[in-house]
PDB file of N, CA, C and O in Angstrom:
ATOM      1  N   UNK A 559       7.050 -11.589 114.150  1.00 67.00           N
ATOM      2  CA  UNK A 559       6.210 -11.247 113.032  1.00 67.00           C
ATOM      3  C   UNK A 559       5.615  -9.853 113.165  1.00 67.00           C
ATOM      4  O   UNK A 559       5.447  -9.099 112.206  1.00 67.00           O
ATOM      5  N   UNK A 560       5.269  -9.532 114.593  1.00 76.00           N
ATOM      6  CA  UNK A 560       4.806  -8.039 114.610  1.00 76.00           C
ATOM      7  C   UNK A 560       5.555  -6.928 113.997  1.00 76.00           C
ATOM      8  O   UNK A 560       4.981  -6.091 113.298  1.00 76.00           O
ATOM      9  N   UNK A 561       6.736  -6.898 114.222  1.00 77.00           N
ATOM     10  CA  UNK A 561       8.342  -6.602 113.804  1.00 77.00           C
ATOM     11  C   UNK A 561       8.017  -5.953 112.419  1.00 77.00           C
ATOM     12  O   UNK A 561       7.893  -4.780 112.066  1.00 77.00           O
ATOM     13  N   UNK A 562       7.911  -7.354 111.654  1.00 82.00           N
ATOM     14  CA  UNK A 562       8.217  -7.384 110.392  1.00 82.00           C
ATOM     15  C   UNK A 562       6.644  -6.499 109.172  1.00 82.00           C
ATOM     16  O   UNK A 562       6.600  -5.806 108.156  1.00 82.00           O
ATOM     17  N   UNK A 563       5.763  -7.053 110.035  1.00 85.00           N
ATOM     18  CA  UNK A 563       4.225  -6.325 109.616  1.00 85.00           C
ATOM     19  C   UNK A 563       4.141  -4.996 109.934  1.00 85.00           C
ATOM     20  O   UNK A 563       3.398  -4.225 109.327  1.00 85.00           O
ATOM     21  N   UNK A 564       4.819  -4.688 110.800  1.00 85.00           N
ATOM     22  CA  UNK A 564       4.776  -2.955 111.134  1.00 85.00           C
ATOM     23  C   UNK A 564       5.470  -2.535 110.452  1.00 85.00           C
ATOM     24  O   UNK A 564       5.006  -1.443 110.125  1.00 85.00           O
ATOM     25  N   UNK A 565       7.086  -2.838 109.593  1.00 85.00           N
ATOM     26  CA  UNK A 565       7.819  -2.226 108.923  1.00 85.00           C
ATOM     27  C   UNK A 565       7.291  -1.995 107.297  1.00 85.00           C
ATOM     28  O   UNK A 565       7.356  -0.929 106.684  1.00 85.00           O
ATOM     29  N   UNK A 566       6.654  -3.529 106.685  1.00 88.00           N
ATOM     30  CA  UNK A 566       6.168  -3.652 105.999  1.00 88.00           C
ATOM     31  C   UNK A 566       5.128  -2.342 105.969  1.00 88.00           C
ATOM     32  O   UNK A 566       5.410  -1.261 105.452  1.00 88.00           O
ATOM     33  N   UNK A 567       3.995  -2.634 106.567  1.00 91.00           N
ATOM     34  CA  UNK A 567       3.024  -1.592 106.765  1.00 91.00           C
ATOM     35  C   UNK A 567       3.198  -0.223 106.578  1.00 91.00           C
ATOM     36  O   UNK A 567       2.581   0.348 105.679  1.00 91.00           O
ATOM     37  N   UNK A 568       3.903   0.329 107.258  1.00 89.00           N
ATOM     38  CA  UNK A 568       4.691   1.644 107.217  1.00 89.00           C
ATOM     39  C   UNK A 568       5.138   1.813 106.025  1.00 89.00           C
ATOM     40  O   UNK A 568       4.862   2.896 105.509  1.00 89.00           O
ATOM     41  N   UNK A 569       6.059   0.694 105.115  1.00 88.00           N
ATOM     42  CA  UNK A 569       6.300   1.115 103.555  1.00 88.00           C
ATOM     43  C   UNK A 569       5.479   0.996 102.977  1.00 88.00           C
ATOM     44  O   UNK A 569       5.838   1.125 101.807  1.00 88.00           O
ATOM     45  N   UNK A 570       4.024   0.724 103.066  1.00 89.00           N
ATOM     46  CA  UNK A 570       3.043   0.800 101.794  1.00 89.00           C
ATOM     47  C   UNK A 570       2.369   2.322 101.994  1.00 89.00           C
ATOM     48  O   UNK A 570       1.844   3.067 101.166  1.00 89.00           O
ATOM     49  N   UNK A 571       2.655   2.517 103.791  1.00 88.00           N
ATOM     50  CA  UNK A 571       1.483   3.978 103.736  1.00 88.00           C
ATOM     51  C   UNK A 571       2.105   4.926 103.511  1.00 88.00           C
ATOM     52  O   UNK A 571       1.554   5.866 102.937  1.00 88.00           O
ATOM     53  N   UNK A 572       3.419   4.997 103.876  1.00 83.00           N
ATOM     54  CA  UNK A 572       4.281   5.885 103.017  1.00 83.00           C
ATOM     55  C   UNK A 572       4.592   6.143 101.615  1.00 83.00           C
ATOM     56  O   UNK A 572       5.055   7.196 101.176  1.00 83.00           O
ATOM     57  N   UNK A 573       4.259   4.945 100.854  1.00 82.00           N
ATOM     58  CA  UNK A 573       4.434   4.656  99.185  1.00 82.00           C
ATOM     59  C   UNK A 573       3.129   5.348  99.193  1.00 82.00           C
ATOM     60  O   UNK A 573       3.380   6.536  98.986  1.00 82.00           O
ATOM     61  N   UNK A 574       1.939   5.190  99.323  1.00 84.00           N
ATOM     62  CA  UNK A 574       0.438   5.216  99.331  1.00 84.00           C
ATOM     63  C   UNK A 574       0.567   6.980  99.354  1.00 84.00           C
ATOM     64  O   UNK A 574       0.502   7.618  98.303  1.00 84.00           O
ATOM     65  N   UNK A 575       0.724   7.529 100.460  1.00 79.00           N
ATOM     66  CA  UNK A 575       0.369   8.936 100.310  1.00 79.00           C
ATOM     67  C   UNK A 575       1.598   9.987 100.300  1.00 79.00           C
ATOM     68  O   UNK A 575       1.399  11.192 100.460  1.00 79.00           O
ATOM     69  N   UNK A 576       3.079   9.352 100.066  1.00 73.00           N
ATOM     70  CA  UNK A 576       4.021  10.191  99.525  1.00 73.00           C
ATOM     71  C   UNK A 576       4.023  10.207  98.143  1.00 73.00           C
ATOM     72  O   UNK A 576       3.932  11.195  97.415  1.00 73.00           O
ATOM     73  N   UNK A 577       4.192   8.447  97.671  1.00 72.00           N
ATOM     74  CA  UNK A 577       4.417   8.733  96.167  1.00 72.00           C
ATOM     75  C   UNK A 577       3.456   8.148  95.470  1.00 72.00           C
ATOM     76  O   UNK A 577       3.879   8.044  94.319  1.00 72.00           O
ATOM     77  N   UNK A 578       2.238   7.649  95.566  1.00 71.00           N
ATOM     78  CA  UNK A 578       0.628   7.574  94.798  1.00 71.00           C
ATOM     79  C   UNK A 578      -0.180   9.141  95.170  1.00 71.00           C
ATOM     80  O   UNK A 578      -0.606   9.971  94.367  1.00 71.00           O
ATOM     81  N   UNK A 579      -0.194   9.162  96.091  1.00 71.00           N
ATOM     82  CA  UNK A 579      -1.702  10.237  96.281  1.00 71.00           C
ATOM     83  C   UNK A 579      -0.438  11.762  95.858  1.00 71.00           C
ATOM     84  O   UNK A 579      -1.023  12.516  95.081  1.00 71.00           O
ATOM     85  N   UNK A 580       0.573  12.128  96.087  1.00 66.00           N
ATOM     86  CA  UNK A 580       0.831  13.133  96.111  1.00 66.00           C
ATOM     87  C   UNK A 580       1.954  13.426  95.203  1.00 66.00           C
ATOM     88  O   UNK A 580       2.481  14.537  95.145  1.00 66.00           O
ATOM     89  N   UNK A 581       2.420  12.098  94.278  1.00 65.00           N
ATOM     90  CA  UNK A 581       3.564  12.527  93.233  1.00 65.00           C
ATOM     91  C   UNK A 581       4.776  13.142  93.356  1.00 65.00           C
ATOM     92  O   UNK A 581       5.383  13.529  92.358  1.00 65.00           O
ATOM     93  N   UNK A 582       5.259  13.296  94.616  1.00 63.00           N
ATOM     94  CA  UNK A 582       6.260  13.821  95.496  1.00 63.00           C
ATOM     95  C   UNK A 582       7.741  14.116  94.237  1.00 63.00           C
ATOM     96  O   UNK A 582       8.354  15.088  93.795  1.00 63.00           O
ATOM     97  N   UNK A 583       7.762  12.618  94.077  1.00 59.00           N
ATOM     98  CA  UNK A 583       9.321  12.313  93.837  1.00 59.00           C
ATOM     99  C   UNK A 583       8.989  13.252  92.023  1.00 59.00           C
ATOM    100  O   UNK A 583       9.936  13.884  91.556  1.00 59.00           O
ATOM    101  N   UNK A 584       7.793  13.213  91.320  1.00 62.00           N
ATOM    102  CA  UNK A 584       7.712  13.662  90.127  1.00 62.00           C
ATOM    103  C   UNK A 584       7.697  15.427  90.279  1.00 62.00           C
ATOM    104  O   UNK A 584       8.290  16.207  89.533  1.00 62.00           O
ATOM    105  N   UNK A 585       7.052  15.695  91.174  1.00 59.00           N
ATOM    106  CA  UNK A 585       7.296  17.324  91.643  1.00 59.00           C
ATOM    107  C   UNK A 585       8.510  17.647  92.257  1.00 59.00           C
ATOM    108  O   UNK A 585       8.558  18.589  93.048  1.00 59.00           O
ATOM    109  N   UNK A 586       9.301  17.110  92.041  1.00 61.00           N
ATOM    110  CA  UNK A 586      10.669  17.571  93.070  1.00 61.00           C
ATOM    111  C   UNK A 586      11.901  17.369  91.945  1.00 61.00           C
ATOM    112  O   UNK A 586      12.806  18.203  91.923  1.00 61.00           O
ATOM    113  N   UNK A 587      11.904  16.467  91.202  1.00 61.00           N
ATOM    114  CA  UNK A 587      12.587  15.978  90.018  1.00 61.00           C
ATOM    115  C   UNK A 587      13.150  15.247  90.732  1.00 61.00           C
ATOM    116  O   UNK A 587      14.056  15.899  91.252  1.00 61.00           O
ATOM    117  N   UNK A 588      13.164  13.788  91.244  1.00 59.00           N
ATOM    118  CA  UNK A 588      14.000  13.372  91.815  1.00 59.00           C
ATOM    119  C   UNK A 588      15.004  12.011  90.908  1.00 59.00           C
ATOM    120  O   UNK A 588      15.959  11.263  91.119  1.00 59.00           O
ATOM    121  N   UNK A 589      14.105  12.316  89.926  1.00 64.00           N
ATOM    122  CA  UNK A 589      14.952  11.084  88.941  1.00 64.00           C
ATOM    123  C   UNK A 589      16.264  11.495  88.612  1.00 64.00           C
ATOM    124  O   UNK A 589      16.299  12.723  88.534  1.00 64.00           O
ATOM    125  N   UNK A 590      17.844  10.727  88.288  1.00 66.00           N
ATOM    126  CA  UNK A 590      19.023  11.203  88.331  1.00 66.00           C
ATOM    127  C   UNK A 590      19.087  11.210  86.299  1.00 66.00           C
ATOM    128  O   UNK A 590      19.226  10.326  85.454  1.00 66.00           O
ATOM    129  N   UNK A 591      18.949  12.301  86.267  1.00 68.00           N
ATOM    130  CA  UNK A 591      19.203  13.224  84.733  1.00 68.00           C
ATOM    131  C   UNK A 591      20.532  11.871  84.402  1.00 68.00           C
ATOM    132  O   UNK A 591      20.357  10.807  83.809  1.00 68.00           O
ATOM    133  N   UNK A 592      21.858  12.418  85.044  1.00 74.00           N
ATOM    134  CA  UNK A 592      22.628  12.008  84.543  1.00 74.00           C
ATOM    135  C   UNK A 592      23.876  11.380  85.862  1.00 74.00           C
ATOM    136  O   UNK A 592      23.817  11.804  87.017  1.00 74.00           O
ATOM    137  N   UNK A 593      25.047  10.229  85.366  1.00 77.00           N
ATOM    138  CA  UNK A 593      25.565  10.111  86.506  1.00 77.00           C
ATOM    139  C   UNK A 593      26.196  11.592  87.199  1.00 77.00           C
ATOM    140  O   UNK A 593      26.312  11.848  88.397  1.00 77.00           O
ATOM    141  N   UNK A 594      26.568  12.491  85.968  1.00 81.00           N
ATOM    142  CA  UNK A 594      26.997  13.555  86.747  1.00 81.00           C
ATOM    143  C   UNK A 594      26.544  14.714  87.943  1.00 81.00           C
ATOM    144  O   UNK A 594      26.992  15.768  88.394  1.00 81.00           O
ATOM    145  N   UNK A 595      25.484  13.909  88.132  1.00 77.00           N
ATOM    146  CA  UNK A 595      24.651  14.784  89.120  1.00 77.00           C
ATOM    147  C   UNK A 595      24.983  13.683  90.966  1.00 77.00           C
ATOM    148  O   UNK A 595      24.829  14.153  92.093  1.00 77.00           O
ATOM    149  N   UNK A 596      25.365  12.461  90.678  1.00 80.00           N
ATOM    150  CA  UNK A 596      25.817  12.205  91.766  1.00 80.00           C
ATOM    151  C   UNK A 596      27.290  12.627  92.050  1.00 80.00           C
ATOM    152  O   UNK A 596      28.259  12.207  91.417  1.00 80.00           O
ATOM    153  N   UNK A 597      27.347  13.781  93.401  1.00 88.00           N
ATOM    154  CA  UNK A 597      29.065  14.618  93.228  1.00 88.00           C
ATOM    155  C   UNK A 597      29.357  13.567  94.892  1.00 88.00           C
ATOM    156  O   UNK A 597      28.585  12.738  95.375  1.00 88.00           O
ATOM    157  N   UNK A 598      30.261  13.860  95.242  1.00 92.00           N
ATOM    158  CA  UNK A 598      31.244  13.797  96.551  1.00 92.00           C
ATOM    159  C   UNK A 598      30.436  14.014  97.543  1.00 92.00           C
ATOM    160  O   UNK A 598      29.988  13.210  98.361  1.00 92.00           O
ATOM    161  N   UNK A 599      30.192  15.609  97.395  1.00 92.00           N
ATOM    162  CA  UNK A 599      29.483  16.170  98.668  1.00 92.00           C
ATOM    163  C   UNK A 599      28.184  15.682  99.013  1.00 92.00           C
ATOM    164  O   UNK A 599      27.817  15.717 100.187  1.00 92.00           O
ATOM    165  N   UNK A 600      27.101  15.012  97.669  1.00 88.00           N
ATOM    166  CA  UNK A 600      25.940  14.708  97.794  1.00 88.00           C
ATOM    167  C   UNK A 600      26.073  13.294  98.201  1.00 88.00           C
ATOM    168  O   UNK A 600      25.122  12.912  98.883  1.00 88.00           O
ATOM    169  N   UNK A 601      27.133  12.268  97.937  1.00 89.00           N
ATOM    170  CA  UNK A 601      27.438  10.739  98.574  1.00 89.00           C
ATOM    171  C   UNK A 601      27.541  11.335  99.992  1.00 89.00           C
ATOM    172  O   UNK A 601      26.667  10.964 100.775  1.00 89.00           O
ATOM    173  N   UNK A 602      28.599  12.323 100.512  1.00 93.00           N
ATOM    174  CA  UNK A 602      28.845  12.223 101.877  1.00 93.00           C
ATOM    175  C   UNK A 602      27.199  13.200 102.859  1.00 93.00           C
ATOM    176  O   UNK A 602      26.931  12.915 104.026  1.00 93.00           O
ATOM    177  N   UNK A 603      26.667  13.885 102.337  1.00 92.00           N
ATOM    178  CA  UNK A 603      25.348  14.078 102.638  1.00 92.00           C
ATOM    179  C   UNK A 603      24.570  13.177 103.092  1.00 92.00           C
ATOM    180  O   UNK A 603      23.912  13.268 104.129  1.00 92.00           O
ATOM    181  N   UNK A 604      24.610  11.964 102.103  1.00 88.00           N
ATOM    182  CA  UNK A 604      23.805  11.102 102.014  1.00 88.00           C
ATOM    183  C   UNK A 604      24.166   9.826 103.217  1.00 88.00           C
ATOM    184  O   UNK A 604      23.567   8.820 103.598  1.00 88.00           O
ATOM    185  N   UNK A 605      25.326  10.410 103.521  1.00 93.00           N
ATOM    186  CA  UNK A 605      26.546   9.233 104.390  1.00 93.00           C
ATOM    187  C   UNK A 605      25.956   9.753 105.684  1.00 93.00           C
ATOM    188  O   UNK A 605      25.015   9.130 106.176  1.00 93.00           O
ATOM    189  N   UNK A 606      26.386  10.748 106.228  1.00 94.00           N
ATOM    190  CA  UNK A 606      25.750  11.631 107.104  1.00 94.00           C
ATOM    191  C   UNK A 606      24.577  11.125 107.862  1.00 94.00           C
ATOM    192  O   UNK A 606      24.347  10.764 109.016  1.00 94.00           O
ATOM    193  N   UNK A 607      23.882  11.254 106.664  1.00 92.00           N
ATOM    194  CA  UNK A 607      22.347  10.879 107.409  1.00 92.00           C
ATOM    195  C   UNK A 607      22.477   9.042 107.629  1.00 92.00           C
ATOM    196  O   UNK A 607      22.738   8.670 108.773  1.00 92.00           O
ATOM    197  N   UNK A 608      22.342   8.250 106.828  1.00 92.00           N
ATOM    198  CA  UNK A 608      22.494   7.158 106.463  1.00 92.00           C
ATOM    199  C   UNK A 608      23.524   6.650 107.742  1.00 92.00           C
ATOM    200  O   UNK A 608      22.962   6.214 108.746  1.00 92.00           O
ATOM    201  N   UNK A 609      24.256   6.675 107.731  1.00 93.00           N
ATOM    202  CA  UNK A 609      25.014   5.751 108.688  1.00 93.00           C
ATOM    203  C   UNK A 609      24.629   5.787 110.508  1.00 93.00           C
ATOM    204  O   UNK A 609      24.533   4.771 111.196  1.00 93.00           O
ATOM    205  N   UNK A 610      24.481   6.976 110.931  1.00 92.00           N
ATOM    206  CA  UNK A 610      23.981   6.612 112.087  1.00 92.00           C
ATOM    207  C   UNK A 610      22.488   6.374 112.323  1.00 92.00           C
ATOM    208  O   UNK A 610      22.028   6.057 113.420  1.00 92.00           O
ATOM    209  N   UNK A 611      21.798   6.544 111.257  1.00 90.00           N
ATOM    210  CA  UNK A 611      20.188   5.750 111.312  1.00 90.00           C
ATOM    211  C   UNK A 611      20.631   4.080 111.349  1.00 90.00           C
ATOM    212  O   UNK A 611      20.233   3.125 112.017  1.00 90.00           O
ATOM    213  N   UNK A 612      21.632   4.240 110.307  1.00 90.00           N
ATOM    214  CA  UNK A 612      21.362   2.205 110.148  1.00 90.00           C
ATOM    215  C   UNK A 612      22.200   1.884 111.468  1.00 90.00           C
ATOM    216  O   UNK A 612      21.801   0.890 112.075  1.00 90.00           O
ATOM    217  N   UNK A 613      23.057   2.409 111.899  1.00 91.00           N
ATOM    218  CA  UNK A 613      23.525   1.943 113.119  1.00 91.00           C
ATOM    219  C   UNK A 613      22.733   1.863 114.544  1.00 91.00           C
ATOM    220  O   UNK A 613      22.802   1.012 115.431  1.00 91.00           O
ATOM    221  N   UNK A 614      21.708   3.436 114.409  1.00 89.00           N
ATOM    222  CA  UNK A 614      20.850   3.260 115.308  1.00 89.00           C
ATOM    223  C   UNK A 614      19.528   2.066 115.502  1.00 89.00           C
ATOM    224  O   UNK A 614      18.881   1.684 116.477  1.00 89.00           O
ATOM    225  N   UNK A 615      19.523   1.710 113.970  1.00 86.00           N
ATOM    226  CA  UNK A 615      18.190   0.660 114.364  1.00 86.00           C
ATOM    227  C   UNK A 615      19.104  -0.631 114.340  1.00 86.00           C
ATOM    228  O   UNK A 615      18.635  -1.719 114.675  1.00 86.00           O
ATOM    229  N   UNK A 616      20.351  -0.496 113.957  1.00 88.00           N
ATOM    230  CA  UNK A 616      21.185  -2.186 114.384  1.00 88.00           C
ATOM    231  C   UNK A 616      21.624  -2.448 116.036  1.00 88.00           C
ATOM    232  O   UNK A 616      21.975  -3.530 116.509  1.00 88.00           O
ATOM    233  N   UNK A 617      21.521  -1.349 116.652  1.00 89.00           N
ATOM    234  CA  UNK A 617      22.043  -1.594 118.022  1.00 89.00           C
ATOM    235  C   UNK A 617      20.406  -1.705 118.647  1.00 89.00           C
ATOM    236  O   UNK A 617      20.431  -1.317 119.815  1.00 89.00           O
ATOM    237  N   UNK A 618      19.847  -1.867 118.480  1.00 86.00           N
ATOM    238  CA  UNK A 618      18.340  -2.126 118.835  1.00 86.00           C
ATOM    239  C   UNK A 618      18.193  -3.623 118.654  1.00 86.00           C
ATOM    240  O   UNK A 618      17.941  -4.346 119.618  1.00 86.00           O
ATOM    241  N   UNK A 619      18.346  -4.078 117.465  1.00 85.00           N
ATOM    242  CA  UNK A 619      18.440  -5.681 117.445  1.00 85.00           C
ATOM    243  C   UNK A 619      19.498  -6.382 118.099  1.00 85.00           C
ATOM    244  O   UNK A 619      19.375  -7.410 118.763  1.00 85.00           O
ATOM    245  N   UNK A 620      21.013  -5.469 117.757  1.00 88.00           N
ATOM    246  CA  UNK A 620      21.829  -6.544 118.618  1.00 88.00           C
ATOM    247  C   UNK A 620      21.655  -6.513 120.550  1.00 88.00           C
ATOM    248  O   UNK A 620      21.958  -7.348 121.402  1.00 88.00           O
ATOM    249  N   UNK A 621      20.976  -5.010 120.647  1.00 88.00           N
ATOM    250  CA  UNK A 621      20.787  -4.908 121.978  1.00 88.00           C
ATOM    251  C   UNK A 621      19.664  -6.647 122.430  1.00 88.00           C
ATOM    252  O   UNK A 621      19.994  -7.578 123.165  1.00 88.00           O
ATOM    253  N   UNK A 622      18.648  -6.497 121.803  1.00 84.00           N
ATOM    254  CA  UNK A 622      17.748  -7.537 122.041  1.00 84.00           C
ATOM    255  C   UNK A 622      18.576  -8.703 121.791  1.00 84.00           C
ATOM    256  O   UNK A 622      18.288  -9.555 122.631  1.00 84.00           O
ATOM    257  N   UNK A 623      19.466  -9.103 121.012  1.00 85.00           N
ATOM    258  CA  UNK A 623      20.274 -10.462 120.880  1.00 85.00           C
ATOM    259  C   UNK A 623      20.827 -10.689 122.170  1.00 85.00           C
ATOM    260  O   UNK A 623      20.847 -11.749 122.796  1.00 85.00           O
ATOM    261  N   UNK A 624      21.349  -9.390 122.554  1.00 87.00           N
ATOM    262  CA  UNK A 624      22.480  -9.202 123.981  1.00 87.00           C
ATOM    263  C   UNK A 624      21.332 -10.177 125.180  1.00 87.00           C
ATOM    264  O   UNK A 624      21.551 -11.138 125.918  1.00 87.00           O
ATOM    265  N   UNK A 625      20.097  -9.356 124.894  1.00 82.00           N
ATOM    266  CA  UNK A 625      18.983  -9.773 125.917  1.00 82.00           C
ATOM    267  C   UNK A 625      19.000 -11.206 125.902  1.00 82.00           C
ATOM    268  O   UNK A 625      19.587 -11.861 126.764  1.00 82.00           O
ATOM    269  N   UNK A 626      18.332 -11.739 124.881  1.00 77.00           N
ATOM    270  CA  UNK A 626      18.329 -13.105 124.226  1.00 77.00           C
ATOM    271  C   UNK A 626      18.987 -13.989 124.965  1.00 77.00           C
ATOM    272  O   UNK A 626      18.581 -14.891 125.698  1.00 77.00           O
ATOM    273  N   UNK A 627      20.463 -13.483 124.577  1.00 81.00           N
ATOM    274  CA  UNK A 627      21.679 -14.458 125.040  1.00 81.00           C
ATOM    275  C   UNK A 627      21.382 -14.550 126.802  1.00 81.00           C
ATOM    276  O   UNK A 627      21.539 -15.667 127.296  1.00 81.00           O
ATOM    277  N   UNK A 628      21.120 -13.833 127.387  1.00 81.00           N
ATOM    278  CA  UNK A 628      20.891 -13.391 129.455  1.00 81.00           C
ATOM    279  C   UNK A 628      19.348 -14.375 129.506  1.00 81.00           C
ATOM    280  O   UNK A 628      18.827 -15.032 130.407  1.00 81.00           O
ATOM    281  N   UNK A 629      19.025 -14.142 128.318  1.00 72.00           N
ATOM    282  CA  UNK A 629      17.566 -15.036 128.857  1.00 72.00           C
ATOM    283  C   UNK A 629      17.906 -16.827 128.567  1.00 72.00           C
ATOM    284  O   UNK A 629      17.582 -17.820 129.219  1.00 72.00           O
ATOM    285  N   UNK A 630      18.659 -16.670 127.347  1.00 73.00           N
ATOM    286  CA  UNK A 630      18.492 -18.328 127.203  1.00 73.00           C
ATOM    287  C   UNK A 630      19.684 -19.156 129.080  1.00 73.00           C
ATOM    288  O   UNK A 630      19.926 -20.258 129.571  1.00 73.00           O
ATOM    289  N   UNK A 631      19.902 -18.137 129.285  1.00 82.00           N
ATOM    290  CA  UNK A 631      20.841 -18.821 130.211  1.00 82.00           C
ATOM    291  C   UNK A 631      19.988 -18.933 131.811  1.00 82.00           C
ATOM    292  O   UNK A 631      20.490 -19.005 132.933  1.00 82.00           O
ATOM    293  N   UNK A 632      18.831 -18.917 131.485  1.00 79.00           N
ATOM    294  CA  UNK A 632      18.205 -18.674 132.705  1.00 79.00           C
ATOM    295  C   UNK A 632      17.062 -19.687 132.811  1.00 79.00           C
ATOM    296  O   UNK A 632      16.498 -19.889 133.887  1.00 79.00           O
ATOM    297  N   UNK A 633      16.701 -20.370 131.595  1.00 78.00           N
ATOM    298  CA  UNK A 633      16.145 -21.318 131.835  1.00 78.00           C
ATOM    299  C   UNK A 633      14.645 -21.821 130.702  1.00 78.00           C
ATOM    300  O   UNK A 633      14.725 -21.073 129.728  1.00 78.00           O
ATOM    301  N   UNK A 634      13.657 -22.578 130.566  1.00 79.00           N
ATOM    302  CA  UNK A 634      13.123 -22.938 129.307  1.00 79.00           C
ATOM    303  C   UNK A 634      11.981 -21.461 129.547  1.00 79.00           C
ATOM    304  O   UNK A 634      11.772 -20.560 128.735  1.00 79.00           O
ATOM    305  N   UNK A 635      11.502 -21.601 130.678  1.00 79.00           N
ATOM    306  CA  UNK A 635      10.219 -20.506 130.875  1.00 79.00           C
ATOM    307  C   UNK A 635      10.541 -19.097 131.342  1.00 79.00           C
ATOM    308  O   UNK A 635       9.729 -18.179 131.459  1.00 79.00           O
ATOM    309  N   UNK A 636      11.805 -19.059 131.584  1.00 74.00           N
ATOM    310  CA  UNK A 636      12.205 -17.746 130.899  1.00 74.00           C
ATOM    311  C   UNK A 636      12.096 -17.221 129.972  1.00 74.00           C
ATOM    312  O   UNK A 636      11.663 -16.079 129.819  1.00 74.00           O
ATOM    313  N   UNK A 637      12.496 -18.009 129.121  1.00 73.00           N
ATOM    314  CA  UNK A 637      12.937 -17.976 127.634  1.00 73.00           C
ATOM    315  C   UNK A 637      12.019 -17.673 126.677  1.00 73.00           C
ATOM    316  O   UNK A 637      11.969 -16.922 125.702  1.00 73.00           O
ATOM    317  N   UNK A 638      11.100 -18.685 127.372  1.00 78.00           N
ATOM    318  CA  UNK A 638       9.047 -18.633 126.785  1.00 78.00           C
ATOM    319  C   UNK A 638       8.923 -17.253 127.221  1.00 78.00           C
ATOM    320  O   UNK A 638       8.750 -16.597 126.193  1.00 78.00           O
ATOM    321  N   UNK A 639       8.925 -16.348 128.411  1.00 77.00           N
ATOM    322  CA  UNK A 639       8.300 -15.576 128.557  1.00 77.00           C
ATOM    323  C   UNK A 639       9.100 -13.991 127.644  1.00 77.00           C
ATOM    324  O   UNK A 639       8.379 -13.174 127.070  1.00 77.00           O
ATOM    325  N   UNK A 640      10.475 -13.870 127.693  1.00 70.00           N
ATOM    326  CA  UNK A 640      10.738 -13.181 126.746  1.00 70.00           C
ATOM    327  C   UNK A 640      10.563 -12.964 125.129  1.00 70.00           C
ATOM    328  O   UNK A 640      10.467 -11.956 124.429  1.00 70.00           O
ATOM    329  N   UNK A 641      10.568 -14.799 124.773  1.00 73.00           N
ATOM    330  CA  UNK A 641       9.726 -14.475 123.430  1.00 73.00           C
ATOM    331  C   UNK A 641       8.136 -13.779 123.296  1.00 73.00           C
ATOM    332  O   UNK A 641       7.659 -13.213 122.312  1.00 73.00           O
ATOM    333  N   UNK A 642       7.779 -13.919 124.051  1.00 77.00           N
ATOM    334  CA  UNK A 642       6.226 -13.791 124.052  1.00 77.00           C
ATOM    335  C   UNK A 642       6.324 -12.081 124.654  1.00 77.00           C
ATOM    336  O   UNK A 642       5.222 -11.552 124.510  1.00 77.00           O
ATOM    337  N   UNK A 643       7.090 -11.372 125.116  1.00 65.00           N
ATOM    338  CA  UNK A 643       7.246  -9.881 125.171  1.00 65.00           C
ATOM    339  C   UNK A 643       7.636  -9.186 123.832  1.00 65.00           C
ATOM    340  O   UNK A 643       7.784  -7.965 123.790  1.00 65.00           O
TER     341      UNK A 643
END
């Protein structure tokens, strides 16, 4: 649950003082005019960044699954004590 309240959290204070207190996305024009403004180069830009972030925060969870799996094999109060880390 800590996990999930910190991510949460983080998207409201970021909504809160990027796009309430400071209008970011309305000063920048970020709304899409038309489809012709999404080209090739701006998908693979967007690929660029995008794919090794989501890969970097997925090998973080499956790393901890990896863990998971080494702990359940070790016994009940093992097991207790890694959940509770």
């Amino acid at each position: 649950w800590v996990t999930v309240a910190t991510e949460y959290f983080q998207l409201v204070v970021i909504w809160f003082f990027f796009l309430y207190l400071q209008h970011i996305p309305a000063s920048l024009s970020w709304a899409v005019e038309s489809p012709k403004e999404i080209t090739r180069e701006r998908v693979t830009e967007y690929l660029k960044l995008y794919v090794p972030a989501a890969l970097s925060t997925a090998s973080d969870f499956w790393r901890m699954a990896v863990i998971g799996v080494f702990a359940a094999q070790l016994g009940d109060d093992d097991v207790a004590t890694f959940n509770a880390s």
